[in-house]
PDB file of C-alpha atoms in Angstrom:
ATOM      1  CA  MET O   1      91.716   4.610 -53.478  1.00  0.00           C
ATOM      2  CA  THR O   2      92.726   1.012 -54.081  1.00  0.00           C
ATOM      3  CA  THR O   3      92.632  -1.441 -56.937  1.00  0.00           C
ATOM      4  CA  GLY O   4      89.039  -1.989 -55.895  1.00  0.00           C
ATOM      5  CA  ALA O   5      88.393   1.462 -57.329  1.00  0.00           C
ATOM      6  CA  LEU O   6      90.023   0.400 -60.588  1.00  0.00           C
ATOM      7  CA  LYS O   7      87.724  -2.630 -60.820  1.00  0.00           C
ATOM      8  CA  LYS O   8      84.726  -0.415 -60.125  1.00  0.00           C
ATOM      9  CA  LEU O   9      85.756   2.088 -62.794  1.00  0.00           C
ATOM     10  CA  ARG O  10      86.169  -0.656 -65.352  1.00  0.00           C
ATOM     11  CA  SER O  11      82.733  -1.980 -64.452  1.00  0.00           C
ATOM     12  CA  GLU O  12      81.179   1.472 -64.785  1.00  0.00           C
ATOM     13  CA  LEU O  13      82.718   1.949 -68.210  1.00  0.00           C
ATOM     14  CA  ARG O  14      81.061  -1.252 -69.367  1.00  0.00           C
ATOM     15  CA  ASP O  15      77.771  -0.213 -67.779  1.00  0.00           C
ATOM     16  CA  HIS O  16      77.825   2.949 -69.918  1.00  0.00           C
ATOM     17  CA  ALA O  17      78.653   1.179 -73.175  1.00  0.00           C
ATOM     18  CA  GLU O  18      76.244   1.870 -76.043  1.00  0.00           C
ATOM     19  CA  PRO O  19      76.274  -0.360 -79.146  1.00  0.00           C
ATOM     20  CA  ASN O  20      75.343   2.500 -81.493  1.00  0.00           C
ATOM     21  CA  VAL O  21      78.185   4.639 -80.111  1.00  0.00           C
ATOM     22  CA  ARG O  22      80.573   1.750 -80.646  1.00  0.00           C
ATOM     23  CA  VAL O  23      79.556   1.537 -84.304  1.00  0.00           C
ATOM     24  CA  GLN O  24      80.233   5.258 -84.733  1.00  0.00           C
ATOM     25  CA  LEU O  25      83.612   4.983 -83.017  1.00  0.00           C
ATOM     26  CA  VAL O  26      84.725   2.096 -85.206  1.00  0.00           C
ATOM     27  CA  ARG O  27      83.938   4.223 -88.240  1.00  0.00           C
ATOM     28  CA  VAL O  28      85.702   7.428 -87.166  1.00  0.00           C
ATOM     29  CA  LEU O  29      88.676   5.962 -85.289  1.00  0.00           C
ATOM     30  CA  SER O  30      89.641   3.053 -87.567  1.00  0.00           C
ATOM     31  CA  PRO O  31      91.029   1.188 -84.529  1.00  0.00           C
ATOM     32  CA  ALA O  32      93.761  -1.423 -84.655  1.00  0.00           C
ATOM     33  CA  GLU O  33      92.660  -5.045 -84.818  1.00  0.00           C
ATOM     34  CA  ASP O  34      93.553  -5.676 -81.180  1.00  0.00           C
ATOM     35  CA  ASP O  35      91.812  -2.517 -79.932  1.00  0.00           C
ATOM     36  CA  GLU O  36      88.547  -3.223 -78.114  1.00  0.00           C
ATOM     37  CA  LEU O  37      85.893  -0.512 -78.257  1.00  0.00           C
ATOM     38  CA  LEU O  38      83.059  -0.448 -75.745  1.00  0.00           C
ATOM     39  CA  GLY O  39      81.098   2.536 -77.070  1.00  0.00           C
ATOM     40  CA  VAL O  40      81.257   5.002 -74.154  1.00  0.00           C
ATOM     41  CA  ARG O  41      80.567   8.684 -74.800  1.00  0.00           C
ATOM     42  CA  VAL O  42      83.365  11.157 -74.020  1.00  0.00           C
ATOM     43  CA  PRO O  43      81.269  13.282 -71.587  1.00  0.00           C
ATOM     44  CA  VAL O  44      80.595  10.113 -69.571  1.00  0.00           C
ATOM     45  CA  MET O  45      84.317   9.334 -69.417  1.00  0.00           C
ATOM     46  CA  ARG O  46      85.085  12.891 -68.339  1.00  0.00           C
ATOM     47  CA  GLU O  47      82.609  12.616 -65.488  1.00  0.00           C
ATOM     48  CA  LEU O  48      84.065   9.273 -64.422  1.00  0.00           C
ATOM     49  CA  ALA O  49      87.566  10.799 -64.554  1.00  0.00           C
ATOM     50  CA  ARG O  50      86.442  13.506 -62.127  1.00  0.00           C
ATOM     51  CA  GLN O  51      84.993  10.871 -59.811  1.00  0.00           C
ATOM     52  CA  TYR O  52      88.149   8.742 -59.937  1.00  0.00           C
ATOM     53  CA  ARG O  53      90.736  11.535 -60.086  1.00  0.00           C
ATOM     54  CA  GLN O  54      92.495  10.184 -56.993  1.00  0.00           C
ATOM     55  CA  LEU O  55      93.199   6.833 -58.620  1.00  0.00           C
ATOM     56  CA  PRO O  56      96.833   5.871 -57.903  1.00  0.00           C
ATOM     57  CA  LEU O  57      99.271   6.201 -60.776  1.00  0.00           C
ATOM     58  CA  GLY O  58      99.829   2.463 -60.675  1.00  0.00           C
ATOM     59  CA  ASP O  59      96.166   1.955 -61.546  1.00  0.00           C
ATOM     60  CA  VAL O  60      96.319   4.718 -64.171  1.00  0.00           C
ATOM     61  CA  ASP O  61      99.248   2.831 -65.707  1.00  0.00           C
ATOM     62  CA  VAL O  62      97.120  -0.306 -65.876  1.00  0.00           C
ATOM     63  CA  LEU O  63      94.416   1.640 -67.696  1.00  0.00           C
ATOM     64  CA  LEU O  64      96.874   3.158 -70.160  1.00  0.00           C
ATOM     65  CA  HIS O  65      98.202  -0.279 -71.094  1.00  0.00           C
ATOM     66  CA  SER O  66      94.741  -1.787 -71.556  1.00  0.00           C
ATOM     67  CA  ARG O  67      93.642  -2.803 -75.038  1.00  0.00           C
ATOM     68  CA  VAL O  68      90.188  -1.402 -74.222  1.00  0.00           C
ATOM     69  CA  HIS O  69      90.125   1.985 -75.906  1.00  0.00           C
ATOM     70  CA  GLU O  70      87.895   3.650 -73.333  1.00  0.00           C
ATOM     71  CA  GLU O  71      90.075   2.421 -70.473  1.00  0.00           C
ATOM     72  CA  ARG O  72      93.079   4.143 -72.039  1.00  0.00           C
ATOM     73  CA  PHE O  73      90.999   7.276 -72.599  1.00  0.00           C
ATOM     74  CA  ALA O  74      89.730   7.232 -69.012  1.00  0.00           C
ATOM     75  CA  GLY O  75      93.281   6.821 -67.729  1.00  0.00           C
ATOM     76  CA  LEU O  76      94.416   9.855 -69.728  1.00  0.00           C
ATOM     77  CA  LEU O  77      91.484  11.929 -68.487  1.00  0.00           C
ATOM     78  CA  ILE O  78      92.252  10.950 -64.887  1.00  0.00           C
ATOM     79  CA  LEU O  79      95.861  11.987 -65.456  1.00  0.00           C
ATOM     80  CA  ALA O  80      94.635  15.326 -66.795  1.00  0.00           C
ATOM     81  CA  GLU O  81      92.465  15.779 -63.699  1.00  0.00           C
ATOM     82  CA  GLN O  82      95.472  15.144 -61.483  1.00  0.00           C
ATOM     83  CA  VAL O  83      97.573  17.650 -63.440  1.00  0.00           C
ATOM     84  CA  ARG O  84      94.848  20.279 -63.145  1.00  0.00           C
ATOM     85  CA  THR O  85      95.133  20.459 -59.358  1.00  0.00           C
ATOM     86  CA  ALA O  86      98.810  19.549 -58.915  1.00  0.00           C
ATOM     87  CA  PRO O  87     101.616  21.915 -57.825  1.00  0.00           C
ATOM     88  CA  ALA O  88     104.414  22.582 -60.313  1.00  0.00           C
ATOM     89  CA  ALA O  89     106.760  19.875 -59.031  1.00  0.00           C
ATOM     90  CA  VAL O  90     104.044  17.249 -59.329  1.00  0.00           C
ATOM     91  CA  ARG O  91     103.004  18.521 -62.758  1.00  0.00           C
ATOM     92  CA  LYS O  92     106.511  17.771 -63.991  1.00  0.00           C
ATOM     93  CA  ALA O  93     106.342  14.238 -62.603  1.00  0.00           C
ATOM     94  CA  LEU O  94     102.950  13.694 -64.248  1.00  0.00           C
ATOM     95  CA  ALA O  95     104.222  15.094 -67.543  1.00  0.00           C
ATOM     96  CA  ASP O  96     107.172  12.693 -67.365  1.00  0.00           C
ATOM     97  CA  PHE O  97     104.763   9.842 -66.623  1.00  0.00           C
ATOM     98  CA  TYR O  98     102.775  10.742 -69.755  1.00  0.00           C
ATOM     99  CA  LEU O  99     105.830  11.195 -71.958  1.00  0.00           C
ATOM    100  CA  ALA O 100     107.099   7.755 -70.959  1.00  0.00           C
ATOM    101  CA  ARG O 101     103.817   6.198 -72.145  1.00  0.00           C
ATOM    102  CA  THR O 102     103.003   7.915 -75.415  1.00  0.00           C
ATOM    103  CA  ASP O 103     102.934   4.496 -77.060  1.00  0.00           C
ATOM    104  CA  CYS O 104      99.620   4.076 -75.223  1.00  0.00           C
ATOM    105  CA  VAL O 105      98.250   7.309 -76.729  1.00  0.00           C
ATOM    106  CA  ASP O 106      97.609   5.645 -80.044  1.00  0.00           C
ATOM    107  CA  ASN O 107      94.693   7.343 -81.755  1.00  0.00           C
ATOM    108  CA  TRP O 108      93.737  10.909 -82.584  1.00  0.00           C
ATOM    109  CA  ASP O 109      90.991  11.162 -79.952  1.00  0.00           C
ATOM    110  CA  LEU O 110      93.380  10.078 -77.202  1.00  0.00           C
ATOM    111  CA  VAL O 111      95.942  12.651 -78.311  1.00  0.00           C
ATOM    112  CA  ASP O 112      93.401  15.440 -78.700  1.00  0.00           C
ATOM    113  CA  GLY O 113      91.814  14.717 -75.340  1.00  0.00           C
ATOM    114  CA  SER O 114      95.063  14.648 -73.371  1.00  0.00           C
ATOM    115  CA  ALA O 115      98.115  16.398 -74.855  1.00  0.00           C
ATOM    116  CA  HIS O 116      97.209  19.997 -74.018  1.00  0.00           C
ATOM    117  CA  LEU O 117      95.692  19.037 -70.665  1.00  0.00           C
ATOM    118  CA  VAL O 118      98.570  16.900 -69.394  1.00  0.00           C
ATOM    119  CA  LEU O 119     101.583  18.564 -71.018  1.00  0.00           C
ATOM    120  CA  GLY O 120     100.099  22.044 -71.338  1.00  0.00           C
ATOM    121  CA  PRO O 121     100.296  23.102 -67.673  1.00  0.00           C
ATOM    122  CA  TRP O 122     103.893  21.849 -67.515  1.00  0.00           C
ATOM    123  CA  LEU O 123     104.749  23.824 -70.654  1.00  0.00           C
ATOM    124  CA  LEU O 124     103.189  26.922 -69.096  1.00  0.00           C
ATOM    125  CA  ASP O 125     105.444  26.464 -66.070  1.00  0.00           C
ATOM    126  CA  GLY O 126     108.252  27.377 -68.449  1.00  0.00           C
ATOM    127  CA  PRO O 127     110.776  24.547 -67.968  1.00  0.00           C
ATOM    128  CA  SER O 128     114.028  25.145 -69.818  1.00  0.00           C
ATOM    129  CA  ASP O 129     113.736  21.863 -71.736  1.00  0.00           C
ATOM    130  CA  ALA O 130     110.107  22.323 -72.835  1.00  0.00           C
ATOM    131  CA  LEU O 131     110.816  23.229 -76.451  1.00  0.00           C
ATOM    132  CA  ASP O 132     113.412  20.452 -76.651  1.00  0.00           C
ATOM    133  CA  VAL O 133     110.744  17.962 -75.582  1.00  0.00           C
ATOM    134  CA  LEU O 134     108.340  19.268 -78.231  1.00  0.00           C
ATOM    135  CA  ASP O 135     111.087  19.041 -80.845  1.00  0.00           C
ATOM    136  CA  GLU O 136     111.883  15.478 -79.795  1.00  0.00           C
ATOM    137  CA  LEU O 137     108.236  14.501 -80.109  1.00  0.00           C
ATOM    138  CA  ALA O 138     107.990  16.270 -83.465  1.00  0.00           C
ATOM    139  CA  GLY O 139     110.975  14.268 -84.717  1.00  0.00           C
ATOM    140  CA  SER O 140     109.536  10.914 -83.682  1.00  0.00           C
ATOM    141  CA  ALA O 141     108.700   8.207 -86.207  1.00  0.00           C
ATOM    142  CA  TRP O 142     105.503   7.574 -84.188  1.00  0.00           C
ATOM    143  CA  LEU O 143     102.653   9.549 -85.759  1.00  0.00           C
ATOM    144  CA  TRP O 144     100.962  10.130 -82.429  1.00  0.00           C
ATOM    145  CA  ASP O 145     104.102  11.594 -80.832  1.00  0.00           C
ATOM    146  CA  ARG O 146     104.153  14.196 -83.577  1.00  0.00           C
ATOM    147  CA  ARG O 147     100.476  14.996 -83.102  1.00  0.00           C
ATOM    148  CA  ILE O 148     101.031  15.229 -79.331  1.00  0.00           C
ATOM    149  CA  ALA O 149     103.722  17.845 -79.954  1.00  0.00           C
ATOM    150  CA  VAL O 150     101.331  19.941 -82.025  1.00  0.00           C
ATOM    151  CA  LEU O 151      98.282  19.577 -79.773  1.00  0.00           C
ATOM    152  CA  ALA O 152     100.260  20.287 -76.611  1.00  0.00           C
ATOM    153  CA  THR O 153     100.824  23.823 -77.863  1.00  0.00           C
ATOM    154  CA  LEU O 154      97.091  24.544 -77.569  1.00  0.00           C
ATOM    155  CA  ALA O 155      97.718  25.402 -73.921  1.00  0.00           C
ATOM    156  CA  LEU O 156     100.376  27.900 -74.988  1.00  0.00           C
ATOM    157  CA  ILE O 157      98.098  29.373 -77.635  1.00  0.00           C
ATOM    158  CA  ARG O 158      95.392  29.933 -75.053  1.00  0.00           C
ATOM    159  CA  ALA O 159      97.964  31.792 -72.966  1.00  0.00           C
ATOM    160  CA  GLY O 160      98.889  34.022 -75.893  1.00  0.00           C
ATOM    161  CA  ARG O 161     102.170  32.266 -76.717  1.00  0.00           C
ATOM    162  CA  PHE O 162     102.136  31.456 -80.430  1.00  0.00           C
ATOM    163  CA  GLU O 163     105.755  31.059 -81.476  1.00  0.00           C
ATOM    164  CA  PRO O 164     106.149  27.369 -80.472  1.00  0.00           C
ATOM    165  CA  THR O 165     103.192  26.498 -82.704  1.00  0.00           C
ATOM    166  CA  PHE O 166     104.575  28.481 -85.620  1.00  0.00           C
ATOM    167  CA  ARG O 167     107.902  26.649 -85.176  1.00  0.00           C
ATOM    168  CA  LEU O 168     106.197  23.263 -85.293  1.00  0.00           C
ATOM    169  CA  VAL O 169     104.126  24.193 -88.336  1.00  0.00           C
ATOM    170  CA  LEU O 170     107.331  24.944 -90.222  1.00  0.00           C
ATOM    171  CA  ARG O 171     109.059  21.883 -88.791  1.00  0.00           C
ATOM    172  CA  LEU O 172     106.238  19.516 -89.770  1.00  0.00           C
ATOM    173  CA  ARG O 173     104.983  21.159 -92.953  1.00  0.00           C
ATOM    174  CA  ARG O 174     106.341  18.272 -95.055  1.00  0.00           C
ATOM    175  CA  ASP O 175     105.064  15.522 -92.752  1.00  0.00           C
ATOM    176  CA  PRO O 176     103.604  12.635 -94.797  1.00  0.00           C
ATOM    177  CA  GLU O 177     100.525  12.187 -92.590  1.00  0.00           C
ATOM    178  CA  PRO O 178      97.257  14.100 -93.243  1.00  0.00           C
ATOM    179  CA  LEU O 179      96.442  13.858 -89.531  1.00  0.00           C
ATOM    180  CA  ILE O 180      99.466  16.063 -88.873  1.00  0.00           C
ATOM    181  CA  HIS O 181      98.475  18.502 -91.627  1.00  0.00           C
ATOM    182  CA  LYS O 182      95.017  18.799 -90.047  1.00  0.00           C
ATOM    183  CA  ALA O 183      96.458  19.323 -86.569  1.00  0.00           C
ATOM    184  CA  LEU O 184      98.731  22.086 -87.835  1.00  0.00           C
ATOM    185  CA  GLY O 185      95.813  23.837 -89.490  1.00  0.00           C
ATOM    186  CA  TRP O 186      93.683  23.477 -86.383  1.00  0.00           C
ATOM    187  CA  MET O 187      96.333  25.103 -84.203  1.00  0.00           C
ATOM    188  CA  LEU O 188      96.819  27.926 -86.707  1.00  0.00           C
ATOM    189  CA  ARG O 189      93.063  28.481 -86.641  1.00  0.00           C
ATOM    190  CA  GLU O 190      93.229  28.683 -82.842  1.00  0.00           C
ATOM    191  CA  ILE O 191      95.910  31.355 -83.166  1.00  0.00           C
ATOM    192  CA  GLY O 192      93.703  33.169 -85.669  1.00  0.00           C
ATOM    193  CA  ARG O 193      90.846  33.227 -83.181  1.00  0.00           C
ATOM    194  CA  ARG O 194      93.071  35.293 -80.906  1.00  0.00           C
ATOM    195  CA  ASP O 195      95.075  37.298 -83.438  1.00  0.00           C
ATOM    196  CA  GLU O 196      93.718  36.899 -86.945  1.00  0.00           C
ATOM    197  CA  GLN O 197      96.175  39.272 -88.573  1.00  0.00           C
ATOM    198  CA  LEU O 198      99.160  37.483 -87.072  1.00  0.00           C
ATOM    199  CA  MET O 199      97.918  34.167 -88.426  1.00  0.00           C
ATOM    200  CA  VAL O 200      97.213  35.710 -91.846  1.00  0.00           C
ATOM    201  CA  ASP O 201     100.688  37.245 -91.953  1.00  0.00           C
ATOM    202  CA  PHE O 202     102.191  33.827 -91.172  1.00  0.00           C
ATOM    203  CA  LEU O 203     100.197  32.262 -93.999  1.00  0.00           C
ATOM    204  CA  ASP O 204     101.258  35.008 -96.398  1.00  0.00           C
ATOM    205  CA  ARG O 205     104.917  34.352 -95.618  1.00  0.00           C
ATOM    206  CA  ASN O 206     104.723  30.570 -95.838  1.00  0.00           C
ATOM    207  CA  LEU O 207     101.743  29.739 -98.028  1.00  0.00           C
ATOM    208  CA  ALA O 208     103.684  28.102-100.851  1.00  0.00           C
ATOM    209  CA  GLU O 209     105.229  25.580 -98.453  1.00  0.00           C
ATOM    210  CA  LEU O 210     102.181  24.651 -96.376  1.00  0.00           C
ATOM    211  CA  PRO O 211     100.021  21.583 -97.071  1.00  0.00           C
ATOM    212  CA  ARG O 212      96.676  22.316 -98.670  1.00  0.00           C
ATOM    213  CA  ILE O 213      94.777  20.665 -95.797  1.00  0.00           C
ATOM    214  CA  THR O 214      96.639  22.838 -93.302  1.00  0.00           C
ATOM    215  CA  VAL O 215      95.652  25.992 -95.142  1.00  0.00           C
ATOM    216  CA  ARG O 216      92.029  24.933 -95.445  1.00  0.00           C
ATOM    217  CA  TYR O 217      91.780  24.145 -91.729  1.00  0.00           C
ATOM    218  CA  ALA O 218      93.615  27.306 -90.723  1.00  0.00           C
ATOM    219  CA  THR O 219      91.338  29.609 -92.703  1.00  0.00           C
ATOM    220  CA  GLU O 220      87.961  28.116 -91.824  1.00  0.00           C
ATOM    221  CA  ARG O 221      86.991  31.078 -89.639  1.00  0.00           C
ATOM    222  CA  LEU O 222      88.138  33.814 -91.991  1.00  0.00           C
ATOM    223  CA  ALA O 223      85.642  35.937 -93.886  1.00  0.00           C
ATOM    224  CA  PRO O 224      84.782  34.188 -97.186  1.00  0.00           C
ATOM    225  CA  GLY O 225      86.539  36.727 -99.351  1.00  0.00           C
ATOM    226  CA  ARG O 226      89.679  36.666 -97.268  1.00  0.00           C
ATOM    227  CA  ARG O 227      89.702  32.904 -97.066  1.00  0.00           C
ATOM    228  CA  ALA O 228      89.244  32.458-100.809  1.00  0.00           C
ATOM    229  CA  ARG O 229      92.585  34.123-101.470  1.00  0.00           C
ATOM    230  CA  PHE O 230      94.400  31.402 -99.546  1.00  0.00           C
ATOM    231  CA  VAL O 231      92.304  28.406-100.511  1.00  0.00           C
ATOM    232  CA  LYS O 232      92.418  29.138-104.246  1.00  0.00           C
ATOM    233  CA  THR O 233      96.188  29.507-104.090  1.00  0.00           C
ATOM    234  CA  ARG O 234      96.551  26.051-102.515  1.00  0.00           C
ATOM    235  CA  GLN O 235      94.036  24.112-104.650  1.00  0.00           C
TER     236      GLN O 235
END
């Protein structure tokens, strides 16, 4: 594909813009003043990403640096599509490409729609520096780097590897941002879907130190009686 494909993709995104969706996005995303929202639904962007998955990385880079929110999102989804079918050596290069541009991943929907899909397969390859990279992200002053670290572990959770998530929960339990507290609780809930007792045991050991929002998110799927024990403790 050529830059002609990039122009066509940008045109298609605008063709699928819906004013009512834009209003909803402004409300839930609280975008920066210089962030332009078109109002394109996520399933539409996913389908476009599949159609344009062969877009050159140079064009993906252009999308990621756009101030149009949906162009950044589409670029991340295209990157995820490329990771999905790439061999291990290429997955590393694509992960590096993503990690060098996390300043473009600047809202929760962009993080949540990309971190586990782009970094996850690379993490599952088992590189020796994987946990170091997660720790570096978790130590960043950039909120979205920290959320990327947490959300990237969803791929590990789905593969039955829970310890990296537990480590990050303890590392970030005093983070000042509620969006991190929510992400930690979400990932604990995902662990609980696979091994409820393990997640409950972790909460029992660390409950006094965990943010209230984290506990509430983590226990959403527990039986009411079992959940009440944790939620009442952290009110």
